[in-house]
Coordinates of N, CA, C and O in Angstrom, one line a residue:
X1 N 7.5 149.2 134.2 CA 6.6 149.8 135.2 C 7.5 151.0 136.1 O 8.1 150.7 137.0
X2 N 6.7 152.1 135.9 CA 7.4 153.0 136.6 C 6.1 154.2 137.0 O 4.6 154.3 136.7
X3 N 6.1 155.3 138.3 CA 4.8 156.1 138.9 C 6.1 156.9 138.4 O 6.7 157.6 139.3
X4 N 4.9 157.8 137.8 CA 5.5 159.3 137.9 C 4.8 160.3 138.5 O 3.7 160.6 139.5
X5 N 6.0 161.3 139.8 CA 4.9 161.9 140.7 C 6.2 163.5 140.3 O 7.0 163.3 140.2
X6 N 5.0 163.9 140.7 CA 5.2 165.7 139.7 C 5.4 166.5 141.5 O 4.3 166.2 142.1
X7 N 6.4 167.2 141.6 CA 6.9 167.8 143.0 C 7.8 169.4 142.3 O 8.5 169.6 142.2
X8 N 6.5 170.3 142.6 CA 6.6 171.7 141.8 C 7.3 171.6 140.3 O 6.5 170.7 139.5
X9 N 8.3 172.1 140.0 CA 8.6 171.7 138.9 C 10.0 170.3 138.4 O 10.6 170.6 137.3
X10 N 9.9 169.6 139.5 CA 10.5 168.7 139.4 C 9.7 167.3 138.8 O 8.6 167.4 139.5
X11 N 10.5 166.3 138.3 CA 9.1 165.3 137.9 C 10.4 164.1 138.9 O 11.4 163.6 138.4
X12 N 9.8 162.9 139.5 CA 10.3 162.4 140.0 C 9.9 160.5 140.0 O 8.6 160.6 139.8
X13 N 10.5 160.2 139.4 CA 10.2 158.2 138.6 C 10.4 157.8 140.5 O 12.2 157.6 140.4
X14 N 9.6 157.1 140.2 CA 9.3 155.7 141.4 C 9.1 154.6 140.4 O 8.2 154.3 140.0
X15 N 10.9 153.6 140.3 CA 9.9 152.0 139.7 C 10.0 151.0 140.6 O 10.4 151.0 141.9
X16 N 9.1 150.4 140.3 CA 8.3 149.3 141.3 C 8.9 148.2 140.6 O 8.3 147.8 139.4
X17 N 9.3 147.2 141.2 CA 9.7 145.9 140.3 C 9.5 145.2 141.3 O 8.8 144.8 143.0
X18 N 9.0 143.3 141.0 CA 8.9 142.6 142.2 C 9.7 141.5 141.4 O 10.2 141.0 140.3
X19 N 10.5 140.2 142.3 CA 11.4 139.4 141.3 C 10.6 138.3 141.2 O 9.3 137.8 141.4
X20 N 10.6 138.2 139.8 CA 9.9 136.8 139.3 C 10.9 135.7 139.7 O 12.0 135.4 139.8
X21 N 10.1 134.0 139.3 CA 11.0 133.0 139.3 C 13.0 132.9 138.6 O 13.2 132.7 139.0
X22 N 12.2 133.8 137.1 CA 13.4 134.1 136.6 C 14.6 134.6 137.0 O 15.8 134.8 136.7
X23 N 14.2 135.2 137.4 CA 15.1 136.3 138.4 C 15.6 135.8 139.8 O 16.5 136.4 140.2
X24 N 15.1 134.9 140.3 CA 16.0 134.4 140.9 C 17.7 134.0 141.0 O 17.7 133.0 139.9
X25 N 18.7 134.1 141.5 CA 19.7 133.6 141.4 C 20.1 132.3 141.3 O 19.5 131.1 141.8
X26 N 20.6 131.7 139.7 CA 20.8 130.5 139.4 C 21.3 129.8 141.0 O 21.4 128.0 140.6
X27 N 22.2 130.1 142.0 CA 22.5 129.5 142.8 C 21.7 129.4 144.8 O 22.2 128.2 145.5
X28 N 20.7 129.6 143.8 CA 19.7 129.5 144.7 C 19.0 127.8 145.0 O 18.5 127.7 146.2
X29 N 18.2 127.5 143.4 CA 17.3 126.1 143.8 C 18.2 125.3 143.0 O 19.0 125.5 141.9
X30 N 18.1 124.3 143.8 CA 18.7 123.0 143.2 C 17.6 121.9 142.4 O 16.3 122.4 142.3
X31 N 18.3 120.7 142.6 CA 17.0 119.4 142.7 C 15.8 119.6 143.8 O 16.6 119.4 144.6
X32 N 14.8 118.7 143.3 CA 13.9 118.4 145.2 C 14.3 117.3 145.2 O 14.8 116.7 144.3
X33 N 14.4 116.8 146.5 CA 14.9 115.4 146.9 C 13.0 115.2 147.6 O 13.5 115.4 148.9
X34 N 12.5 114.6 146.9 CA 11.0 114.3 147.2 C 11.1 113.3 148.5 O 10.2 113.3 149.1
X35 N 12.2 112.2 148.1 CA 11.9 111.2 149.2 C 12.7 111.3 150.3 O 13.1 110.5 151.1
X36 N 13.0 113.0 150.6 CA 14.1 113.2 151.6 C 12.5 113.3 153.3 O 11.9 113.9 152.6
X37 N 13.4 112.6 154.0 CA 12.0 112.3 155.3 C 12.7 113.6 156.6 O 13.7 113.3 156.9
X38 N 11.7 114.2 157.0 CA 11.9 115.5 157.5 C 10.7 115.3 158.7 O 9.8 114.8 158.7
X39 N 11.6 116.3 159.4 CA 10.9 115.7 161.0 C 9.7 117.2 160.8 O 9.8 118.1 160.6
X40 N 8.7 117.2 161.9 CA 7.7 118.7 162.2 C 8.2 119.6 162.7 O 7.3 120.4 163.3
X41 N 9.6 119.5 163.1 CA 9.9 120.0 164.3 C 9.8 121.7 163.7 O 10.7 121.8 162.4
X42 N 9.5 122.5 164.7 CA 9.7 124.6 164.2 C 11.6 125.1 164.4 O 10.9 125.0 165.7
X43 N 11.6 124.9 163.0 CA 12.4 125.7 163.4 C 12.8 126.8 162.0 O 13.9 126.6 161.0
X44 N 11.7 127.8 162.0 CA 11.1 129.0 160.7 C 12.8 128.6 159.6 O 13.6 129.9 160.5
X45 N 12.7 128.5 158.7 CA 13.9 129.5 157.7 C 13.2 129.9 156.3 O 12.1 129.9 156.3
X46 N 14.1 130.9 155.8 CA 13.0 131.9 154.8 C 14.2 131.3 154.3 O 15.7 131.5 153.9
X47 N 14.2 130.6 152.6 CA 14.8 130.0 151.5 C 15.0 131.7 150.8 O 14.2 132.5 150.2
X48 N 15.8 131.1 150.0 CA 16.5 132.4 148.4 C 15.2 132.6 147.7 O 15.2 134.0 147.0
X49 N 15.1 132.2 147.7 CA 13.4 132.1 146.9 C 12.4 132.5 147.5 O 11.1 133.3 146.4
X50 N 12.1 133.4 148.6 CA 11.3 134.1 149.1 C 10.3 133.8 150.3 O 9.7 133.6 150.3
X51 N 10.2 132.3 150.2 CA 9.5 131.0 151.1 C 9.6 130.8 152.1 O 10.9 130.1 152.1
X52 N 9.0 130.5 153.0 CA 9.5 130.3 154.0 C 9.3 128.8 154.5 O 7.7 128.2 153.9
X53 N 9.9 127.9 155.5 CA 9.8 126.9 155.4 C 9.8 125.9 157.2 O 10.5 126.4 157.9
X54 N 9.1 125.3 157.0 CA 8.4 124.5 158.2 C 10.5 124.7 159.4 O 10.4 125.1 160.8
X55 N 11.3 123.8 158.8 CA 12.4 124.1 158.9 C 13.5 123.7 157.9 O 13.1 123.4 157.1
X56 N 15.0 123.8 158.0 CA 15.8 123.6 157.3 C 15.4 122.5 156.1 O 16.0 122.2 154.9
X57 N 15.5 121.0 156.7 CA 15.2 119.9 156.2 C 14.0 120.4 154.9 O 14.1 119.8 153.9
X58 N 12.7 121.1 155.2 CA 12.0 121.0 154.1 C 12.0 122.1 153.2 O 12.4 122.0 151.6
X59 N 13.2 123.0 153.3 CA 13.8 124.1 152.3 C 14.6 122.4 151.4 O 14.2 122.7 150.0
X60 N 15.6 121.9 151.9 CA 16.4 121.1 151.6 C 15.3 119.9 150.6 O 16.2 120.0 149.0
X61 N 14.1 119.5 151.0 CA 13.2 118.9 150.6 C 13.0 119.5 148.7 O 13.0 118.9 148.0
X62 N 12.8 120.8 148.6 CA 12.0 121.5 148.1 C 13.3 122.0 147.2 O 13.0 122.9 146.4
X63 N 14.7 121.5 147.1 CA 15.9 122.3 146.5 C 16.1 123.2 146.1 O 17.3 124.0 145.9
X64 N 15.8 124.2 148.2 CA 16.3 125.4 148.2 C 17.9 125.4 148.7 O 18.4 124.2 149.7
X65 N 18.9 125.9 147.9 CA 20.3 125.7 148.4 C 20.7 126.8 149.4 O 21.4 127.0 150.3
X66 N 20.3 128.0 149.3 CA 20.2 129.0 150.5 C 18.9 129.3 151.1 O 18.3 129.8 150.5
X67 N 19.9 129.0 152.5 CA 18.7 129.5 153.6 C 19.0 130.5 154.7 O 20.0 130.2 155.1
X68 N 17.8 131.0 155.6 CA 18.7 131.6 156.8 C 17.0 132.5 157.7 O 16.6 131.5 157.1
X69 N 17.8 131.6 158.8 CA 16.9 131.5 160.0 C 16.0 132.5 160.0 O 16.3 133.5 159.5
X70 N 14.8 132.6 160.2 CA 13.7 133.5 160.0 C 12.9 133.4 161.2 O 12.4 132.5 162.0
X71 N 12.7 134.9 162.1 CA 12.3 135.0 163.9 C 10.8 135.0 163.6 O 10.0 136.2 163.3
X72 N 10.1 134.0 163.9 CA 8.8 134.3 163.9 C 7.9 135.2 164.6 O 7.1 136.2 164.3
X73 N 8.7 135.8 165.2 CA 8.0 136.7 167.0 C 8.4 138.3 166.4 O 8.1 139.3 167.1
X74 N 9.3 138.7 165.6 CA 9.8 139.6 164.5 C 8.6 140.1 163.5 O 9.1 139.4 162.5
X75 N 8.2 141.0 163.5 CA 7.3 141.4 162.5 C 8.0 142.0 161.5 O 7.1 141.7 160.2
X76 N 9.2 142.7 161.3 CA 9.6 143.1 160.4 C 10.7 142.0 159.5 O 10.9 142.6 158.5
X77 N 10.6 141.1 160.1 CA 12.1 139.9 159.3 C 10.7 138.8 158.4 O 10.1 138.0 158.7
X78 N 10.3 139.7 156.9 CA 9.7 138.9 156.1 C 10.6 138.7 155.3 O 11.6 138.7 154.8
X79 N 9.9 137.2 154.5 CA 11.0 136.5 153.6 C 11.1 137.2 152.6 O 9.5 136.6 151.8
X80 N 11.8 137.6 151.7 CA 12.0 137.5 150.7 C 13.2 136.7 150.2 O 14.0 136.6 150.1
X81 N 13.0 136.9 148.4 CA 14.2 136.6 148.0 C 15.4 136.9 147.7 O 15.9 138.4 148.5
X82 N 16.3 136.1 147.6 CA 17.5 136.7 148.4 C 18.5 135.8 147.8 O 18.7 135.1 147.2

C-alpha cells in the first residue's frame, strides 16, 4: 500500500503502514491474568501493544509484558505499539 507523488521529473513513493496484532513482537503479550485484582489508582501506562491502561496492574492483567509510563498532560505522548 503506497502513495505515489510526482514532483517534477522525480517520483516519490511513500509507504503507509499500521501495526496489526500479528506484527506485535512475541515478547509483548503473555497470558492474561483475569483473577488479578487491581486498584483504581490512576498511573497511566502505555503497553507495547499500543493500548493505554489505568495503571501497571491492568496492563499485567491483560497479559502485557512490557509497558512504559504515559504522561496524560503531554499531547505528544501517544500510545503506539513498541
